[in-house]
Structures are given as C-alpha cells and as structure tokens.
Amino acid sequence: GDDVPPSVAVLESPSPAAFFEAHVLPNRPAVLRNTLDSVDFPPLRDFPDADFLRQRCGQRRVLVKSLSHLDQEGRPVFVSDPELKLPLSAFLDKLEAHESMGSKQPFYLGKVPLRKELPELAEDIERALACPQRLYGSCFGDLVPTGVFTYFGCGRNTTPVHWDAHENLLLCVCGTKRLLLYPPSDARFVYPCNDFSRSAILPFARFEDYSPELRGKFALVRDARPLEVHLSAGD
C-alpha cells in the first residue's frame, strides 16, 4: 500500500517500549543496532569460533538442509526443510573446507530448533546478561515454545522467497545477511504457492534479469517493491 516506508529504519539501541510503539504495532520492520556486545552477550564472541563449537557440542547430531540448486549467479538455493542429520563437527569440517579451499558446501544448518538440537548453545544465549529474548521478547507477546531457531551456513547461501507465520526477532551473530522484505501489499505480485508460505519467483533476482520466458510467466513481479536490508554481526 501507500504506507510502505521507503527504507527500513535503523534504530540505535531503542528501548523496548519505543520499538514496540513505532515498529511492532504498525508492523514496520527495523534494524536494531548497538544493542548487543560481546561482553554482555558472549555468543557474539564464541559462536563464530568453530573450535569452541566443536568443544561445546560437536558430538551433537543436527538437522541440515541438503537439497539445493545453483541460481544464475552460482548461489546455492536450499529448497527444502531440514531432512538429514549429521554431527555438528562434520558440518563444521565441510564449512571450513569451503571457506579455506572453495570446496562445495553441500549442507545448510537452517531452521534448526536450538534448544532441541544444540541445547548447550541455547543455554549460552539464555544465560547471557543481554539475552535478546529478555530485551525485546515482550514486544511480541507469547514466544514460540520451541525457542530460538538457528541458521548457519556459508557465504551466499540462499533460500526461496517465503513468508513466516510468526513475527521474527532475527540476530546476526557472525558475518553478514542480506534480505529482501516484501510488504504484505506485494503478495499479489510474488506468486504465492503451496500453502501460500512460499513464492514461485526467483530469490534476489531483478525482473530485468529474468529470461523472456520468465518475464511472461511472472509479469507482476515488476510491480513489487521489496525493501533491501543488510545486517552485520550484532544487528
């Protein structure tokens, strides 16, 4: 609609009340910056360390996504929910091989309930002085009982365009994350499919980059107005 903001607001360590009034109630996304640091929230320091993760819970078997295809820019697009289990240490080995030698990373640790799969890491988050759930969780009402979900992968990992049924309080612990956020008024332009939680359009692709065949098939995409967001560690 006409009330879609031109960009996503960046808020410097807002109070929960201010964040709730200005963004949660009117359903406007925001980036919260300079709210967490590695002193009060040690996972920012510890979780990017593969050796720390191996020592803490490397023996745990975790669910990963393994079904993917490469998009036109060579990015792996993981198209399914997690369907395979392997030790976290094996996943980390594959990740480090990809980071150091460019070998293929066939797995994406995505949509994993942390309390169930990696309870040691859930404990580290919950006992931190500046736990994000305690800081801002009250802004969203009752939280999902399963707790925090984690997404852990290599650079340029991509997922299909989708819609989440729950409000999201997303924390970037390491690296960067790029998102395209489509306002609800754009739903008719993004070709919902399945149970209307996913879209048939290409992720991170401009209409101008579509092939002639896809432009004809997804002609309404040209009218979509996604907001681009870039997150860094701590956002």
Short mmCIF file of the C-alpha atoms (twelve columns), coordinates in Angstrom:
data_MODEL
# 
_entry.id   MODEL 
# 
loop_
_atom_site.group_PDB 
_atom_site.id 
_atom_site.type_symbol 
_atom_site.label_atom_id 
_atom_site.label_alt_id 
_atom_site.label_comp_id 
_atom_site.label_asym_id 
_atom_site.label_seq_id 
_atom_site.Cartn_x 
_atom_site.Cartn_y 
_atom_site.Cartn_z 
_atom_site.pdbx_PDB_model_num 
ATOM 1   C CA . GLY A 1   0.000  0.000   0.000   1 
ATOM 2   C CA . ASP A 2   0.896  3.678   0.099   1 
ATOM 3   C CA . ASP A 3   2.109  3.406   3.713   1 
ATOM 4   C CA . VAL A 4   5.133  1.257   2.827   1 
ATOM 5   C CA . PRO A 5   8.265  3.091   4.065   1 
ATOM 6   C CA . PRO A 6   10.973 3.925   1.504   1 
ATOM 7   C CA . SER A 7   13.584 2.034   3.523   1 
ATOM 8   C CA . VAL A 8   13.999 0.004   6.704   1 
ATOM 9   C CA . ALA A 9   14.705 2.181   9.733   1 
ATOM 10  C CA . VAL A 10  17.949 1.685   11.687  1 
ATOM 11  C CA . LEU A 11  17.450 2.209   15.421  1 
ATOM 12  C CA . GLU A 12  20.321 2.793   17.837  1 
ATOM 13  C CA . SER A 13  19.697 0.648   20.928  1 
ATOM 14  C CA . PRO A 14  15.985 1.529   21.275  1 
ATOM 15  C CA . SER A 15  14.000 0.894   24.428  1 
ATOM 16  C CA . PRO A 16  11.517 -1.998  24.182  1 
ATOM 17  C CA . ALA A 17  8.625  0.462   24.607  1 
ATOM 18  C CA . ALA A 18  9.819  2.724   21.783  1 
ATOM 19  C CA . PHE A 19  10.458 -0.234  19.482  1 
ATOM 20  C CA . PHE A 20  7.024  -1.677  20.232  1 
ATOM 21  C CA . GLU A 21  5.134  1.580   19.633  1 
ATOM 22  C CA . ALA A 22  6.953  2.702   16.486  1 
ATOM 23  C CA . HIS A 23  7.527  -0.626  14.734  1 
ATOM 24  C CA . VAL A 24  5.864  -3.728  16.175  1 
ATOM 25  C CA . LEU A 25  2.353  -2.260  16.468  1 
ATOM 26  C CA . PRO A 26  2.273  -0.770  12.925  1 
ATOM 27  C CA . ASN A 27  4.086  -3.853  11.536  1 
ATOM 28  C CA . ARG A 28  7.109  -1.931  10.280  1 
ATOM 29  C CA . PRO A 29  10.498 -3.700  10.095  1 
ATOM 30  C CA . ALA A 30  13.556 -2.179  11.746  1 
ATOM 31  C CA . VAL A 31  17.246 -2.916  12.268  1 
ATOM 32  C CA . LEU A 32  18.313 -2.640  15.916  1 
ATOM 33  C CA . ARG A 33  21.958 -1.631  16.146  1 
ATOM 34  C CA . ASN A 34  24.462 -1.259  19.009  1 
ATOM 35  C CA . THR A 35  22.138 -3.165  21.321  1 
ATOM 36  C CA . LEU A 36  24.444 -6.131  21.979  1 
ATOM 37  C CA . ASP A 37  28.188 -6.513  22.533  1 
ATOM 38  C CA . SER A 38  30.447 -9.493  23.214  1 
ATOM 39  C CA . VAL A 39  30.819 -8.577  26.900  1 
ATOM 40  C CA . ASP A 40  27.134 -8.807  27.805  1 
ATOM 41  C CA . PHE A 41  26.329 -11.280 25.023  1 
ATOM 42  C CA . PRO A 42  29.308 -13.702 24.730  1 
ATOM 43  C CA . PRO A 43  27.815 -15.719 21.819  1 
ATOM 44  C CA . LEU A 44  28.905 -12.843 19.555  1 
ATOM 45  C CA . ARG A 45  32.487 -13.759 20.517  1 
ATOM 46  C CA . ASP A 46  32.180 -17.521 20.951  1 
ATOM 47  C CA . PHE A 47  29.813 -18.827 18.268  1 
ATOM 48  C CA . PRO A 48  31.931 -17.732 15.250  1 
ATOM 49  C CA . ASP A 49  34.773 -19.921 16.652  1 
ATOM 50  C CA . ALA A 50  34.479 -23.400 15.109  1 
ATOM 51  C CA . ASP A 51  36.785 -24.892 17.757  1 
ATOM 52  C CA . PHE A 52  34.546 -23.500 20.505  1 
ATOM 53  C CA . LEU A 53  31.518 -25.096 18.845  1 
ATOM 54  C CA . ARG A 54  33.304 -28.440 18.480  1 
ATOM 55  C CA . GLN A 55  34.230 -28.473 22.155  1 
ATOM 56  C CA . ARG A 56  30.827 -27.285 23.323  1 
ATOM 57  C CA . CYS A 57  28.577 -29.573 21.276  1 
ATOM 58  C CA . GLY A 58  30.462 -31.017 18.293  1 
ATOM 59  C CA . GLN A 59  29.203 -34.520 19.040  1 
ATOM 60  C CA . ARG A 60  25.544 -33.496 18.667  1 
ATOM 61  C CA . ARG A 61  23.761 -34.682 15.536  1 
ATOM 62  C CA . VAL A 62  21.976 -31.789 13.870  1 
ATOM 63  C CA . LEU A 63  19.364 -31.462 11.153  1 
ATOM 64  C CA . VAL A 64  20.634 -29.847 7.947   1 
ATOM 65  C CA . LYS A 65  19.235 -28.920 4.563   1 
ATOM 66  C CA . SER A 66  20.904 -30.771 1.697   1 
ATOM 67  C CA . LEU A 67  18.612 -30.303 -1.324  1 
ATOM 68  C CA . SER A 68  19.744 -27.305 -3.340  1 
ATOM 69  C CA . HIS A 69  20.357 -25.983 -6.829  1 
ATOM 70  C CA . LEU A 70  22.556 -23.170 -8.127  1 
ATOM 71  C CA . ASP A 71  20.884 -19.987 -9.285  1 
ATOM 72  C CA . GLN A 72  22.033 -17.927 -12.258 1 
ATOM 73  C CA . GLU A 73  24.727 -16.260 -10.128 1 
ATOM 74  C CA . GLY A 74  26.054 -19.541 -8.739  1 
ATOM 75  C CA . ARG A 75  24.461 -19.222 -5.306  1 
ATOM 76  C CA . PRO A 76  23.171 -22.433 -3.697  1 
ATOM 77  C CA . VAL A 77  19.412 -22.137 -3.141  1 
ATOM 78  C CA . PHE A 78  18.277 -24.585 -0.448  1 
ATOM 79  C CA . VAL A 79  14.714 -25.523 -1.304  1 
ATOM 80  C CA . SER A 80  13.589 -27.911 1.447   1 
ATOM 81  C CA . ASP A 81  13.210 -28.047 5.192   1 
ATOM 82  C CA . PRO A 82  15.996 -29.889 7.089   1 
ATOM 83  C CA . GLU A 83  15.863 -33.572 6.175   1 
ATOM 84  C CA . LEU A 84  19.300 -35.021 7.012   1 
ATOM 85  C CA . LYS A 85  21.184 -35.473 10.299  1 
ATOM 86  C CA . LEU A 86  24.934 -35.401 10.812  1 
ATOM 87  C CA . PRO A 87  27.333 -34.491 13.650  1 
ATOM 88  C CA . LEU A 88  27.871 -30.777 14.092  1 
ATOM 89  C CA . SER A 89  31.637 -31.397 13.890  1 
ATOM 90  C CA . ALA A 90  31.206 -32.912 10.400  1 
ATOM 91  C CA . PHE A 91  29.183 -29.889 9.295   1 
ATOM 92  C CA . LEU A 92  31.920 -27.584 10.631  1 
ATOM 93  C CA . ASP A 93  34.593 -29.566 8.767   1 
ATOM 94  C CA . LYS A 94  32.702 -29.056 5.494   1 
ATOM 95  C CA . LEU A 95  32.197 -25.371 6.243   1 
ATOM 96  C CA . GLU A 96  35.886 -24.766 6.983   1 
ATOM 97  C CA . ALA A 97  36.921 -26.649 3.825   1 
ATOM 98  C CA . HIS A 98  34.629 -24.398 1.821   1 
ATOM 99  C CA . GLU A 99  35.953 -21.246 3.495   1 
ATOM 100 C CA . SER A 100 39.618 -22.182 3.013   1 
ATOM 101 C CA . MET A 101 39.633 -24.045 -0.304  1 
ATOM 102 C CA . GLY A 102 36.369 -23.151 -2.006  1 
ATOM 103 C CA . SER A 103 35.103 -26.723 -1.984  1 
ATOM 104 C CA . LYS A 104 31.366 -27.254 -2.334  1 
ATOM 105 C CA . GLN A 105 29.353 -26.889 0.860   1 
ATOM 106 C CA . PRO A 106 26.507 -29.366 0.395   1 
ATOM 107 C CA . PHE A 107 24.713 -28.574 3.645   1 
ATOM 108 C CA . TYR A 108 22.913 -25.679 5.300   1 
ATOM 109 C CA . LEU A 109 22.138 -25.806 9.004   1 
ATOM 110 C CA . GLY A 110 18.867 -23.936 8.695   1 
ATOM 111 C CA . LYS A 111 15.612 -23.771 10.647  1 
ATOM 112 C CA . VAL A 112 17.126 -25.807 13.489  1 
ATOM 113 C CA . PRO A 113 15.448 -25.536 16.933  1 
ATOM 114 C CA . LEU A 114 18.449 -24.723 19.089  1 
ATOM 115 C CA . ARG A 115 17.026 -25.884 22.417  1 
ATOM 116 C CA . LYS A 116 16.284 -29.334 20.983  1 
ATOM 117 C CA . GLU A 117 19.292 -29.891 18.694  1 
ATOM 118 C CA . LEU A 118 22.070 -27.877 20.373  1 
ATOM 119 C CA . PRO A 119 20.927 -27.229 23.966  1 
ATOM 120 C CA . GLU A 120 24.385 -26.085 25.062  1 
ATOM 121 C CA . LEU A 121 24.202 -23.105 22.690  1 
ATOM 122 C CA . ALA A 122 20.625 -22.330 23.735  1 
ATOM 123 C CA . GLU A 123 21.887 -22.258 27.326  1 
ATOM 124 C CA . ASP A 124 24.690 -19.833 26.393  1 
ATOM 125 C CA . ILE A 125 22.136 -17.482 24.817  1 
ATOM 126 C CA . GLU A 126 19.619 -17.656 27.642  1 
ATOM 127 C CA . ARG A 127 22.128 -17.056 30.446  1 
ATOM 128 C CA . ALA A 128 23.823 -14.079 28.771  1 
ATOM 129 C CA . LEU A 129 23.290 -10.764 30.559  1 
ATOM 130 C CA . ALA A 130 21.848 -9.181  27.411  1 
ATOM 131 C CA . CYS A 131 19.768 -12.069 26.079  1 
ATOM 132 C CA . PRO A 132 17.771 -10.714 23.090  1 
ATOM 133 C CA . GLN A 133 14.644 -12.581 24.185  1 
ATOM 134 C CA . ARG A 134 14.691 -10.835 27.557  1 
ATOM 135 C CA . LEU A 135 15.426 -7.454  26.000  1 
ATOM 136 C CA . TYR A 136 12.733 -7.432  23.308  1 
ATOM 137 C CA . GLY A 137 10.764 -10.676 23.539  1 
ATOM 138 C CA . SER A 138 7.928  -8.977  25.430  1 
ATOM 139 C CA . CYS A 139 7.250  -6.824  22.355  1 
ATOM 140 C CA . PHE A 140 5.862  -9.869  20.533  1 
ATOM 141 C CA . GLY A 141 3.589  -11.497 23.117  1 
ATOM 142 C CA . ASP A 142 3.925  -15.203 23.846  1 
ATOM 143 C CA . LEU A 143 7.111  -16.591 22.309  1 
ATOM 144 C CA . VAL A 144 7.256  -19.817 20.301  1 
ATOM 145 C CA . PRO A 145 7.660  -22.629 22.878  1 
ATOM 146 C CA . THR A 146 10.463 -24.296 20.910  1 
ATOM 147 C CA . GLY A 147 12.631 -21.227 21.481  1 
ATOM 148 C CA . VAL A 148 15.404 -19.954 19.213  1 
ATOM 149 C CA . PHE A 149 15.891 -21.289 15.688  1 
ATOM 150 C CA . THR A 150 19.328 -21.078 14.132  1 
ATOM 151 C CA . TYR A 151 20.544 -20.658 10.557  1 
ATOM 152 C CA . PHE A 152 24.217 -21.407 9.961   1 
ATOM 153 C CA . GLY A 153 25.836 -21.628 6.556   1 
ATOM 154 C CA . CYS A 154 28.497 -20.381 4.184   1 
ATOM 155 C CA . GLY A 155 28.533 -17.121 2.304   1 
ATOM 156 C CA . ARG A 156 25.897 -16.652 -0.423  1 
ATOM 157 C CA . ASN A 157 23.612 -19.381 0.923   1 
ATOM 158 C CA . THR A 158 20.138 -18.576 -0.320  1 
ATOM 159 C CA . THR A 159 16.586 -19.671 0.462   1 
ATOM 160 C CA . PRO A 160 13.440 -19.270 -1.673  1 
ATOM 161 C CA . VAL A 161 11.176 -16.275 -1.224  1 
ATOM 162 C CA . HIS A 162 8.861  -17.199 1.659   1 
ATOM 163 C CA . TRP A 163 6.547  -15.901 4.365   1 
ATOM 164 C CA . ASP A 164 6.889  -16.704 8.077   1 
ATOM 165 C CA . ALA A 165 3.716  -17.115 10.105  1 
ATOM 166 C CA . HIS A 166 5.370  -15.713 13.243  1 
ATOM 167 C CA . GLU A 167 6.950  -12.351 13.952  1 
ATOM 168 C CA . ASN A 168 10.740 -12.561 13.724  1 
ATOM 169 C CA . LEU A 169 13.382 -11.176 16.064  1 
ATOM 170 C CA . LEU A 170 16.444 -12.029 13.985  1 
ATOM 171 C CA . LEU A 171 20.016 -11.733 15.270  1 
ATOM 172 C CA . CYS A 172 23.072 -11.856 13.019  1 
ATOM 173 C CA . VAL A 173 25.794 -13.471 15.167  1 
ATOM 174 C CA . CYS A 174 28.585 -13.681 12.578  1 
ATOM 175 C CA . GLY A 175 29.217 -12.459 9.045   1 
ATOM 176 C CA . THR A 176 26.523 -10.569 7.148   1 
ATOM 177 C CA . LYS A 177 22.990 -11.245 5.982   1 
ATOM 178 C CA . ARG A 178 21.119 -9.671  3.086   1 
ATOM 179 C CA . LEU A 179 17.334 -9.731  2.953   1 
ATOM 180 C CA . LEU A 180 14.655 -8.522  0.554   1 
ATOM 181 C CA . LEU A 181 11.476 -7.784  2.507   1 
ATOM 182 C CA . TYR A 182 8.218  -7.688  0.543   1 
ATOM 183 C CA . PRO A 183 5.381  -5.738  2.216   1 
ATOM 184 C CA . PRO A 184 2.067  -7.597  2.635   1 
ATOM 185 C CA . SER A 185 0.558  -5.443  -0.104  1 
ATOM 186 C CA . ASP A 186 3.012  -7.065  -2.563  1 
ATOM 187 C CA . ALA A 187 1.586  -10.562 -2.027  1 
ATOM 188 C CA . ARG A 188 -0.260 -10.488 -5.358  1 
ATOM 189 C CA . PHE A 189 2.983  -9.674  -7.174  1 
ATOM 190 C CA . VAL A 190 5.120  -12.541 -5.833  1 
ATOM 191 C CA . TYR A 191 3.006  -15.554 -6.906  1 
ATOM 192 C CA . PRO A 192 2.332  -17.415 -3.620  1 
ATOM 193 C CA . CYS A 193 2.337  -21.189 -3.933  1 
ATOM 194 C CA . ASN A 194 1.986  -24.397 -1.893  1 
ATOM 195 C CA . ASP A 195 0.290  -23.324 1.355   1 
ATOM 196 C CA . PHE A 196 0.893  -19.645 0.498   1 
ATOM 197 C CA . SER A 197 4.023  -19.620 2.707   1 
ATOM 198 C CA . ARG A 198 6.330  -19.742 -0.323  1 
ATOM 199 C CA . SER A 199 6.665  -17.831 -3.556  1 
ATOM 200 C CA . ALA A 200 7.335  -19.106 -7.063  1 
ATOM 201 C CA . ILE A 201 9.537  -16.148 -8.035  1 
ATOM 202 C CA . LEU A 202 13.328 -16.212 -8.119  1 
ATOM 203 C CA . PRO A 203 15.113 -15.034 -4.948  1 
ATOM 204 C CA . PHE A 204 17.397 -11.990 -5.207  1 
ATOM 205 C CA . ALA A 205 16.717 -11.511 -8.922  1 
ATOM 206 C CA . ARG A 206 15.504 -8.301  -10.558 1 
ATOM 207 C CA . PHE A 207 12.685 -8.507  -13.077 1 
ATOM 208 C CA . GLU A 208 15.098 -7.110  -15.702 1 
ATOM 209 C CA . ASP A 209 17.349 -10.134 -15.177 1 
ATOM 210 C CA . TYR A 210 14.581 -12.651 -15.868 1 
ATOM 211 C CA . SER A 211 14.634 -14.537 -19.139 1 
ATOM 212 C CA . PRO A 212 11.897 -13.555 -21.638 1 
ATOM 213 C CA . GLU A 213 10.041 -16.733 -20.740 1 
ATOM 214 C CA . LEU A 214 10.088 -15.943 -17.008 1 
ATOM 215 C CA . ARG A 215 9.103  -12.306 -17.617 1 
ATOM 216 C CA . GLY A 216 5.989  -13.562 -19.335 1 
ATOM 217 C CA . LYS A 217 5.265  -16.079 -16.602 1 
ATOM 218 C CA . PHE A 218 5.859  -13.675 -13.694 1 
ATOM 219 C CA . ALA A 219 4.879  -10.359 -15.262 1 
ATOM 220 C CA . LEU A 220 3.528  -8.894  -11.998 1 
ATOM 221 C CA . VAL A 221 6.943  -9.061  -10.327 1 
ATOM 222 C CA . ARG A 222 7.813  -5.743  -11.976 1 
ATOM 223 C CA . ASP A 223 5.325  -4.041  -9.621  1 
ATOM 224 C CA . ALA A 224 6.805  -5.459  -6.399  1 
ATOM 225 C CA . ARG A 225 8.631  -3.035  -4.099  1 
ATOM 226 C CA . PRO A 226 10.895 -5.039  -1.791  1 
ATOM 227 C CA . LEU A 227 12.997 -3.288  0.841   1 
ATOM 228 C CA . GLU A 228 16.644 -4.362  0.916   1 
ATOM 229 C CA . VAL A 229 18.292 -4.858  4.295   1 
ATOM 230 C CA . HIS A 230 21.925 -5.638  5.195   1 
ATOM 231 C CA . LEU A 231 22.735 -6.987  8.644   1 
ATOM 232 C CA . SER A 232 26.150 -7.296  10.306  1 
ATOM 233 C CA . ALA A 233 27.239 -9.151  13.429  1 
ATOM 234 C CA . GLY A 234 25.348 -7.792  16.418  1 
ATOM 235 C CA . ASP A 235 22.386 -6.407  14.430  1 
# 
